[in-house]
PDB file of C-alpha atoms in Angstrom:
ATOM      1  CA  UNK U   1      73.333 155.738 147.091  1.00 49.00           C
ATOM      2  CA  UNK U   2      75.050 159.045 145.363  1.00 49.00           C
ATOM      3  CA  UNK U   3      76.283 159.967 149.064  1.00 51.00           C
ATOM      4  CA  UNK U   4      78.421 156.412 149.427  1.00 47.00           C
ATOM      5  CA  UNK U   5      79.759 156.917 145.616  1.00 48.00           C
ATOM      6  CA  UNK U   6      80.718 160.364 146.554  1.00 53.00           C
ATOM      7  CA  UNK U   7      82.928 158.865 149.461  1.00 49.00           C
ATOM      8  CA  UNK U   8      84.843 156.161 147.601  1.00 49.00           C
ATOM      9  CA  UNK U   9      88.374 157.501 145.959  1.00 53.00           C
ATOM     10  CA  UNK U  10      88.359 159.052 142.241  1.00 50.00           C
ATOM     11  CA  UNK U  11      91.418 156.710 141.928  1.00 51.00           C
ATOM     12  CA  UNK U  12      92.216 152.963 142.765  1.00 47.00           C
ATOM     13  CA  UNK U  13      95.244 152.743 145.123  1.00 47.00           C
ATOM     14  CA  UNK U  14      97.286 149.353 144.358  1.00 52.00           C
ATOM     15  CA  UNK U  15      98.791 148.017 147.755  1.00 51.00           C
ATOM     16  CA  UNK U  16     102.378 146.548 147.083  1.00 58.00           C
ATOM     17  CA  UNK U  17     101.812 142.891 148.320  1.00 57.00           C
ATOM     18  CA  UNK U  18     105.560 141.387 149.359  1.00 59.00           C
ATOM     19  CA  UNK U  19     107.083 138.268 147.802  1.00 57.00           C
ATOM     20  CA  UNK U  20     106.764 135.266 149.977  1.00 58.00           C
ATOM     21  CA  UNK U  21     109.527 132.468 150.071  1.00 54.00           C
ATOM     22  CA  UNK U  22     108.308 129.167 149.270  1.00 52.00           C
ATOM     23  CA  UNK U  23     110.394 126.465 151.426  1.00 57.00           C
ATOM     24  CA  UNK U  24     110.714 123.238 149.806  1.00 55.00           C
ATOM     25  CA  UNK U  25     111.452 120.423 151.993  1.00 59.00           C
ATOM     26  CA  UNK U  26     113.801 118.076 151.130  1.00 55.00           C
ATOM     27  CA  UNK U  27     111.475 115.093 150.866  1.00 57.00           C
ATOM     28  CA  UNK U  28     109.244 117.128 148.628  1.00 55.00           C
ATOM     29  CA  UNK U  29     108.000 115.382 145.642  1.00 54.00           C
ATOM     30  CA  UNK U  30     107.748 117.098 142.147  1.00 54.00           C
ATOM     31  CA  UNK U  31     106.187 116.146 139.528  1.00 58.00           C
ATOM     32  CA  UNK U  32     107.315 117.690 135.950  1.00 56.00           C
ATOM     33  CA  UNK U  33     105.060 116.417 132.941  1.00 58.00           C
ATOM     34  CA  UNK U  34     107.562 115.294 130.276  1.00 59.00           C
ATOM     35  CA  UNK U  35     106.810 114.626 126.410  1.00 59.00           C
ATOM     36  CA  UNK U  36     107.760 111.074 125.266  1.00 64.00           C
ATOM     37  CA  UNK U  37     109.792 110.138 122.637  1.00 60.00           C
ATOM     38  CA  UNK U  38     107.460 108.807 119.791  1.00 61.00           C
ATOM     39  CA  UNK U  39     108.947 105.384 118.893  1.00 61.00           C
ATOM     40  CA  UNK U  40     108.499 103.739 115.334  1.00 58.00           C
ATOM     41  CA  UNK U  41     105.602 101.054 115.371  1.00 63.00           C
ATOM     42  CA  UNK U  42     106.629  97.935 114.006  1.00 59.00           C
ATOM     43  CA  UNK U  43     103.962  95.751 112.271  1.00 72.00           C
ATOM     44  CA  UNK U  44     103.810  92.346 114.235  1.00 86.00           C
ATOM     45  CA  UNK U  45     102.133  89.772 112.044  1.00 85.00           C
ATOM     46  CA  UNK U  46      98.802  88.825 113.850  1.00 90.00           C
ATOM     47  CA  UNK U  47      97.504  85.631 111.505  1.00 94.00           C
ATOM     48  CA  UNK U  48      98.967  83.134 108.982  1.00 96.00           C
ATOM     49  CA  UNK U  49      97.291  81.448 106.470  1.00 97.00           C
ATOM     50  CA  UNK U  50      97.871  78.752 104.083  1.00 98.00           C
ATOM     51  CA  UNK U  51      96.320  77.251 101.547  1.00 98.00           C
ATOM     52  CA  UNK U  52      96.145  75.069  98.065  1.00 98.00           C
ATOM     53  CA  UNK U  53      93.977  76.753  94.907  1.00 97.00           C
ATOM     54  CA  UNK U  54      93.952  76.080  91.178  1.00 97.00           C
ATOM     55  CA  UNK U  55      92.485  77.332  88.260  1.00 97.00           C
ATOM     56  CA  UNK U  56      92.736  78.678  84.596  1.00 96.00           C
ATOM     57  CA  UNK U  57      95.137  80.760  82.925  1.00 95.00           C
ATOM     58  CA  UNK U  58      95.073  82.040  79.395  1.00 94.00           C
ATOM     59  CA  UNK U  59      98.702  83.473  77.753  1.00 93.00           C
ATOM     60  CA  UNK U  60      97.967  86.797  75.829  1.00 92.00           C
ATOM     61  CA  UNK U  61     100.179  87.671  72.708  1.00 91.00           C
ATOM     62  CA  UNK U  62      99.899  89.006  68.884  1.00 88.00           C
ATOM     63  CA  UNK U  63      99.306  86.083  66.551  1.00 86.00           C
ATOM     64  CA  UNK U  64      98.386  83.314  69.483  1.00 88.00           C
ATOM     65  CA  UNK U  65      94.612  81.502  69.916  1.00 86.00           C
ATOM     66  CA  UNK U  66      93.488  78.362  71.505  1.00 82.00           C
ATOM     67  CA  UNK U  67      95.820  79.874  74.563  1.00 87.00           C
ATOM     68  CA  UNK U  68      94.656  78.309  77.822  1.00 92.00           C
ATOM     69  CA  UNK U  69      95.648  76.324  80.332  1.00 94.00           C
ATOM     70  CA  UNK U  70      95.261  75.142  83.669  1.00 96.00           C
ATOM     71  CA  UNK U  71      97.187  76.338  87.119  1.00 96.00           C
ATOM     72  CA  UNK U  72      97.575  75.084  90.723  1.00 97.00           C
ATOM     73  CA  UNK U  73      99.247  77.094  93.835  1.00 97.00           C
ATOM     74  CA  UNK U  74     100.353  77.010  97.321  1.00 97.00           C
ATOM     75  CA  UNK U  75      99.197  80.207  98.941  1.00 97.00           C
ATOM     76  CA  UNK U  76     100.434  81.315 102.412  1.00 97.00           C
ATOM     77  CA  UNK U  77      99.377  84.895 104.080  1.00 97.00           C
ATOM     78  CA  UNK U  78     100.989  86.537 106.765  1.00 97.00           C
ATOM     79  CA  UNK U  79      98.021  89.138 107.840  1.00 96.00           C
ATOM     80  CA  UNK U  80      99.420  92.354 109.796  1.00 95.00           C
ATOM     81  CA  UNK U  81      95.509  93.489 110.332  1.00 93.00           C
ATOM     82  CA  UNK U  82      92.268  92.402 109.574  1.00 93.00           C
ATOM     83  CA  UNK U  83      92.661  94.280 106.358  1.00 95.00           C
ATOM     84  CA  UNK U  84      96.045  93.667 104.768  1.00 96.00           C
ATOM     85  CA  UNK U  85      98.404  90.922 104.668  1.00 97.00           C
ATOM     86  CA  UNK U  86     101.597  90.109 102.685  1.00 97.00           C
ATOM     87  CA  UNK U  87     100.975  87.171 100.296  1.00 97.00           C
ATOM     88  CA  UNK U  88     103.591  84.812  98.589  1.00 97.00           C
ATOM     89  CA  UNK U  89     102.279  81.918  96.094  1.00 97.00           C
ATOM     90  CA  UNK U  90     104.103  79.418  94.463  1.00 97.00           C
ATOM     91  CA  UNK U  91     102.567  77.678  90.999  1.00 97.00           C
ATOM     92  CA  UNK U  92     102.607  75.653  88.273  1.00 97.00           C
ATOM     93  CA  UNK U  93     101.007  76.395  85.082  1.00 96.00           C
ATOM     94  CA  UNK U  94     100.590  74.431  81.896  1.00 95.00           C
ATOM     95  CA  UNK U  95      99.436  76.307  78.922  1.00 93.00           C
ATOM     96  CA  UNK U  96      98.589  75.449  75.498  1.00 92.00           C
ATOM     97  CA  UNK U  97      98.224  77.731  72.287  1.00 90.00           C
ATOM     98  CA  UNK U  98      98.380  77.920  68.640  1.00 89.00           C
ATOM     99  CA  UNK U  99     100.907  80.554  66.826  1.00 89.00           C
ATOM    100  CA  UNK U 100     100.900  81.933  63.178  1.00 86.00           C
ATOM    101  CA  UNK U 101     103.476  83.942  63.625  1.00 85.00           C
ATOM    102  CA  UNK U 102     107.150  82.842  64.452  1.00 82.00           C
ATOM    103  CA  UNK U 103     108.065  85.597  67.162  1.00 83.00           C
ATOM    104  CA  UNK U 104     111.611  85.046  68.734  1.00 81.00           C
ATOM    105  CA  UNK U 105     110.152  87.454  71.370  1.00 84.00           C
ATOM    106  CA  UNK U 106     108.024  84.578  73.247  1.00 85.00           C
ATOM    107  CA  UNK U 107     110.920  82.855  73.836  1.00 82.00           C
ATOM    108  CA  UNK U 108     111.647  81.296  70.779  1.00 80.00           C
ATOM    109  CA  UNK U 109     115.049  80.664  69.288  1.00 75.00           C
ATOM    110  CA  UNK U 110     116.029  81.685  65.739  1.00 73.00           C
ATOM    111  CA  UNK U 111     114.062  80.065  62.894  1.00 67.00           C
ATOM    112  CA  UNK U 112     115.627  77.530  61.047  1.00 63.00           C
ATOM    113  CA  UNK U 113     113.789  76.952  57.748  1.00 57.00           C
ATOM    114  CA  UNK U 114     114.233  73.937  56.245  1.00 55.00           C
ATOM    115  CA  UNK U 115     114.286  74.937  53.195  1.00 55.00           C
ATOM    116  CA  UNK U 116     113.760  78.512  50.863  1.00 54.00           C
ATOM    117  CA  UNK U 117     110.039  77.346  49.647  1.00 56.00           C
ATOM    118  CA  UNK U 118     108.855  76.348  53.589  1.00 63.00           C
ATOM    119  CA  UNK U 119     106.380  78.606  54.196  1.00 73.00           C
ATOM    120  CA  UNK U 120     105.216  78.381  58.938  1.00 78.00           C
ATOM    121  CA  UNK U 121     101.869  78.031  59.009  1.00 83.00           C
ATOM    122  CA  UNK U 122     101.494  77.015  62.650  1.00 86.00           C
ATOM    123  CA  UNK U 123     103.229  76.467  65.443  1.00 86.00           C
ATOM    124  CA  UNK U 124     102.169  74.553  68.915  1.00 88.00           C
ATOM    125  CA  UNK U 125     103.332  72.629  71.857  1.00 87.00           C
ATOM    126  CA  UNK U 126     104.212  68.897  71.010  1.00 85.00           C
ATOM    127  CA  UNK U 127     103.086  67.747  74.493  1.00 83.00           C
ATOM    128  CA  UNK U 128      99.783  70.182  74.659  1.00 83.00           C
ATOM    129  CA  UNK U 129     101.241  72.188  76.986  1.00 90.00           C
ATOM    130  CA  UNK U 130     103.728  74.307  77.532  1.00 91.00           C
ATOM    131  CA  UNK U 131     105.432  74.187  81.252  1.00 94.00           C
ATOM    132  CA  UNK U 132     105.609  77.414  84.022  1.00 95.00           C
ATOM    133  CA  UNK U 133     106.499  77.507  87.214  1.00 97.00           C
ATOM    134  CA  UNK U 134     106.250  80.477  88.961  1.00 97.00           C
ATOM    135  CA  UNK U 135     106.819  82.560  92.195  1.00 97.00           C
ATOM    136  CA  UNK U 136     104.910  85.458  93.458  1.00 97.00           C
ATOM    137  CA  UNK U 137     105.187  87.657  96.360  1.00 97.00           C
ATOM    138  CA  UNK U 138     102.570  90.837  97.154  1.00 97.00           C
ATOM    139  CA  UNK U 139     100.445  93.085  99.288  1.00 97.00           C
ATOM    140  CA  UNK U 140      96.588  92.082  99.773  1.00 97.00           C
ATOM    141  CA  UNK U 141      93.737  94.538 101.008  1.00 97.00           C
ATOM    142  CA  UNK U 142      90.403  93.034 102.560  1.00 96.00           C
ATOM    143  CA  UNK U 143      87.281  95.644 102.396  1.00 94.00           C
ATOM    144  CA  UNK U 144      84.404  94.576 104.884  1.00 90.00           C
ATOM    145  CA  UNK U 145      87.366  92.302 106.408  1.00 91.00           C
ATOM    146  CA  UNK U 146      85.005  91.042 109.508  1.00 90.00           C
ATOM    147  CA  UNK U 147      82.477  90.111 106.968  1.00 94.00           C
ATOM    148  CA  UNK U 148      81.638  86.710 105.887  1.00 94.00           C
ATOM    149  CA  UNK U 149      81.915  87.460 102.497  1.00 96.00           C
ATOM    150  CA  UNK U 150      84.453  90.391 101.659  1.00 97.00           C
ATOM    151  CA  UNK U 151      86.184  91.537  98.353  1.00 97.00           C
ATOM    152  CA  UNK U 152      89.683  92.360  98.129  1.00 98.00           C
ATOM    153  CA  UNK U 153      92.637  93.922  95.618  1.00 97.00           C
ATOM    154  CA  UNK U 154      95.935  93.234  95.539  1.00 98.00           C
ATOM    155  CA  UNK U 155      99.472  94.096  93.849  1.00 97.00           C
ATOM    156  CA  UNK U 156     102.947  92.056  93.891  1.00 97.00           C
ATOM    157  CA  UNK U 157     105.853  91.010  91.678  1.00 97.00           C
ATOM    158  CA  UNK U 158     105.907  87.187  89.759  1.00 97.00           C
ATOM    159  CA  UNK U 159     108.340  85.488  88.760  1.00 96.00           C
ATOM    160  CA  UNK U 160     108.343  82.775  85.723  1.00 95.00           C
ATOM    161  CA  UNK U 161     110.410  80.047  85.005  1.00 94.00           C
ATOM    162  CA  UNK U 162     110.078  78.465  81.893  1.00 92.00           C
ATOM    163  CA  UNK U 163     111.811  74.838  80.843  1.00 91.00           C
ATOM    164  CA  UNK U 164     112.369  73.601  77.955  1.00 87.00           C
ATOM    165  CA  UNK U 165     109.738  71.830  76.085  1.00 88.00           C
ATOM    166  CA  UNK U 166     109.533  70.215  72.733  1.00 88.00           C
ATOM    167  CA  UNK U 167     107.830  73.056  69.984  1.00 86.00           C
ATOM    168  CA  UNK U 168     105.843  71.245  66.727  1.00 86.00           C
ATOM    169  CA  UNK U 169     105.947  72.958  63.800  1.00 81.00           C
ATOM    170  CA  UNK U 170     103.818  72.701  60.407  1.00 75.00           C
ATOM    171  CA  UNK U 171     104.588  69.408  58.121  1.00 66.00           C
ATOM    172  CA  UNK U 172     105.014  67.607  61.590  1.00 56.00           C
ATOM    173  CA  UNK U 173     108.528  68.872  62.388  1.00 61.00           C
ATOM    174  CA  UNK U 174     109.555  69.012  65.870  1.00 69.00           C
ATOM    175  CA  UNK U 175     112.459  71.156  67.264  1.00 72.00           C
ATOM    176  CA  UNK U 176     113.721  71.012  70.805  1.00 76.00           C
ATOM    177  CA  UNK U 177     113.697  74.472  72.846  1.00 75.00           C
ATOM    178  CA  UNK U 178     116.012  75.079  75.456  1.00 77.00           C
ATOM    179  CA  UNK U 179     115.023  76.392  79.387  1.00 83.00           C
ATOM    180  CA  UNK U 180     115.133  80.263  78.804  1.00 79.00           C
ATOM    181  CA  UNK U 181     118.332  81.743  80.499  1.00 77.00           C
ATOM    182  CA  UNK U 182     117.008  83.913  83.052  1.00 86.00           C
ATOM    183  CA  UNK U 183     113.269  83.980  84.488  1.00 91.00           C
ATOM    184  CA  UNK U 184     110.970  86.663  83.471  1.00 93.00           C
ATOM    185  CA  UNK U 185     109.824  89.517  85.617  1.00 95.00           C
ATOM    186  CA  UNK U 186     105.817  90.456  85.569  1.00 96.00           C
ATOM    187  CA  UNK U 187     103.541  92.489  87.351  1.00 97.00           C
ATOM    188  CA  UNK U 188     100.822  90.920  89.040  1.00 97.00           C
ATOM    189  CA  UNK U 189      97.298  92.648  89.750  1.00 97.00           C
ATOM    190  CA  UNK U 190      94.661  91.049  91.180  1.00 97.00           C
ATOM    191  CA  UNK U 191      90.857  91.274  92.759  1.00 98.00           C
ATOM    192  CA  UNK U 192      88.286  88.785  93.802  1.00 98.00           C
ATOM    193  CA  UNK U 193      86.151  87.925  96.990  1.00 97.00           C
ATOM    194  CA  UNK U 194      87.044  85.826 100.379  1.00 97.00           C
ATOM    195  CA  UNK U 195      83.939  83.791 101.879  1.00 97.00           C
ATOM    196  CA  UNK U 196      84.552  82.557 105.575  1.00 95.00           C
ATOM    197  CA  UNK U 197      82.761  79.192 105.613  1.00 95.00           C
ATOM    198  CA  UNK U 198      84.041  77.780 109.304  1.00 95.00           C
ATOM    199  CA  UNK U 199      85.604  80.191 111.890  1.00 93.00           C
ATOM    200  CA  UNK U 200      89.127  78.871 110.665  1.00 94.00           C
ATOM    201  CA  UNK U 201      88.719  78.185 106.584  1.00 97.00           C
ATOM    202  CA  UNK U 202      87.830  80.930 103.812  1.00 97.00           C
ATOM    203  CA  UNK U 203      87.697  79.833 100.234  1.00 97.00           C
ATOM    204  CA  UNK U 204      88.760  82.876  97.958  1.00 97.00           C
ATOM    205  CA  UNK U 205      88.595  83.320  94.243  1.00 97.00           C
ATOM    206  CA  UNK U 206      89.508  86.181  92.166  1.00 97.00           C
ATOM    207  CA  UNK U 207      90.877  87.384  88.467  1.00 98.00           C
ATOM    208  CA  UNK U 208      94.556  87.890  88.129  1.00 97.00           C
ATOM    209  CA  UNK U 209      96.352  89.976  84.922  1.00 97.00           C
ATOM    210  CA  UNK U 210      99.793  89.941  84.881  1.00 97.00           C
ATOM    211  CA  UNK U 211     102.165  91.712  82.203  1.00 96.00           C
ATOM    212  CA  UNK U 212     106.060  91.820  81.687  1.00 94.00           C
ATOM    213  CA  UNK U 213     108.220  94.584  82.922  1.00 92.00           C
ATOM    214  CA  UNK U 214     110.496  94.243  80.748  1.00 89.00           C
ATOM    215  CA  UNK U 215     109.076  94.231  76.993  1.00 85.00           C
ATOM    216  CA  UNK U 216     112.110  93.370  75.289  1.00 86.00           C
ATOM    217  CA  UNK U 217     112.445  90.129  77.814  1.00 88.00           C
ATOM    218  CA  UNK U 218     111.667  87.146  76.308  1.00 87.00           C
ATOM    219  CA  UNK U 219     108.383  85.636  77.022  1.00 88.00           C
ATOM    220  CA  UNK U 220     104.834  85.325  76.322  1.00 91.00           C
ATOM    221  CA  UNK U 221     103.675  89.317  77.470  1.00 93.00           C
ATOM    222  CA  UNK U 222     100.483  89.078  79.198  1.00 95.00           C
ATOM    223  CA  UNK U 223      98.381  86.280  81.310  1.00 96.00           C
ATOM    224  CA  UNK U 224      95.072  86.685  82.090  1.00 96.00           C
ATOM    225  CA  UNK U 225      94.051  83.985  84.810  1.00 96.00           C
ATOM    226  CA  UNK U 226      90.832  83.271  86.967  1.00 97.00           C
ATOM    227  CA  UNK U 227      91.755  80.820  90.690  1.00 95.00           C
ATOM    228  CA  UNK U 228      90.031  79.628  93.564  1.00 97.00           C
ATOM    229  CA  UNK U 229      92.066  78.703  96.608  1.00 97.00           C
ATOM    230  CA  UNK U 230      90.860  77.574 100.186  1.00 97.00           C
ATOM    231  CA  UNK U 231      93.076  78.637 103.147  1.00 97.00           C
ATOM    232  CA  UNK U 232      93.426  78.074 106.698  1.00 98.00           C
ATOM    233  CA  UNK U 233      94.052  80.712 109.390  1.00 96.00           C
ATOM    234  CA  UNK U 234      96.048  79.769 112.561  1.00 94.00           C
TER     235      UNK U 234
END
């Protein structure tokens, strides 16, 4: 073995190999891998749903009990995924409360007193109820969305509109109040649970809490509110 060693070179001799031409033939087909352009996905609604619900809602402010009231809705859903859809509802509410304190903040005009020794002790709706109608447009997330039963949050923006209506006052006085000039802006949070009853229906119910942008708007501030709806997907 030590006599072949002995007989290779001490040093490794590199051959020069020549370039070789590559013809191409004109017919030749070649392929270059190019990147493509990423293009924006748009979101393509997949379902719709719509839908009738009512329920209760209670009108929050300083000085205010016996506030509740009743609400009913058309709902309609336009899902982008199993999991989130954009949702726009459209209500009326009636609500009915008691006030001790006259607060031209809850939409109220300027006190008139009838006279220096009339002392408001109450204030209420002559009817029972106090008129709303109101628009409201959001986002909805679905957890467990292929479930049966699934829970769900959502967000938007409400509108209210409030008519006039006629306001009763202590000793039996009555005093006409006008439809508020402009609607009032709230914030609208809500949670609750979907149950899918038929491959087609779901009946959901949740809580809603809803609370003016705008403090200085007038308005009653806060609504608490608990509805059931049941919708149809097509």
């Amino acid at each position: 073995t030590s006599g072949v060693v002995d007989l290779l070179p001490s040093k490794l001799l590199l051959l020069p190999i020549p370039p070789r031409a590559v013809e191409m033939r004109g017919n030749a087909l070649v392929i270059t891998p190019t990147k493509r352009a990423s293009k924006p996905q748009v979101q393509i609604p997949r379902k719709f749903r719509v839908g009738a619900g009512a329920g209760l809602v209670m009108p929050s402010a300083d000085h205010l009990s016996n506030n509740i009231g009743f609400l009913t809705s058309l709902t309609g859903e336009i899902a982008f995924s199993d999991q989130l859809a954009l949702t726009l509802e459209g209500g009326y509410a009636g609500v009915s409360f008691k006030g001790t304190v006259y607060d031209e903040g809850l939409g109220l005009p300027p006190e008139k007193s009838p006279g220096d020794d009339f002392k408001l002790k109450y204030f209420e709706a002559e009817e029972g109820v106090k008129p709303i109608f109101q628009l409201t447009g959001g986002m909805r997330y679905w957890l467990r969305a292929r479930h049966k039963l699934s829970p769900y949050v959502g967000i938007g923006y409400a509108i209210q509109w409030h008519p006039g209506f006629e306001l009763k006052l202590e000793k039996e006085a009555t005093t006409e109040l006008a439809t508020l000039a402009r609607p009032v802006s709230l914030l609208d949070i809500n949670a609750g649970l979907r149950y899918r009853f038929l491959p087609h229906w779901y009946w959901q119910t949740g809580a809603v809490y809803q609370f003016k942008l705008e403090a200085n708007q007038p308005g009653i501030p806060r609504f608490f509110g608990l509805k059931s709806s049941v919708l149809f997907e097509f």
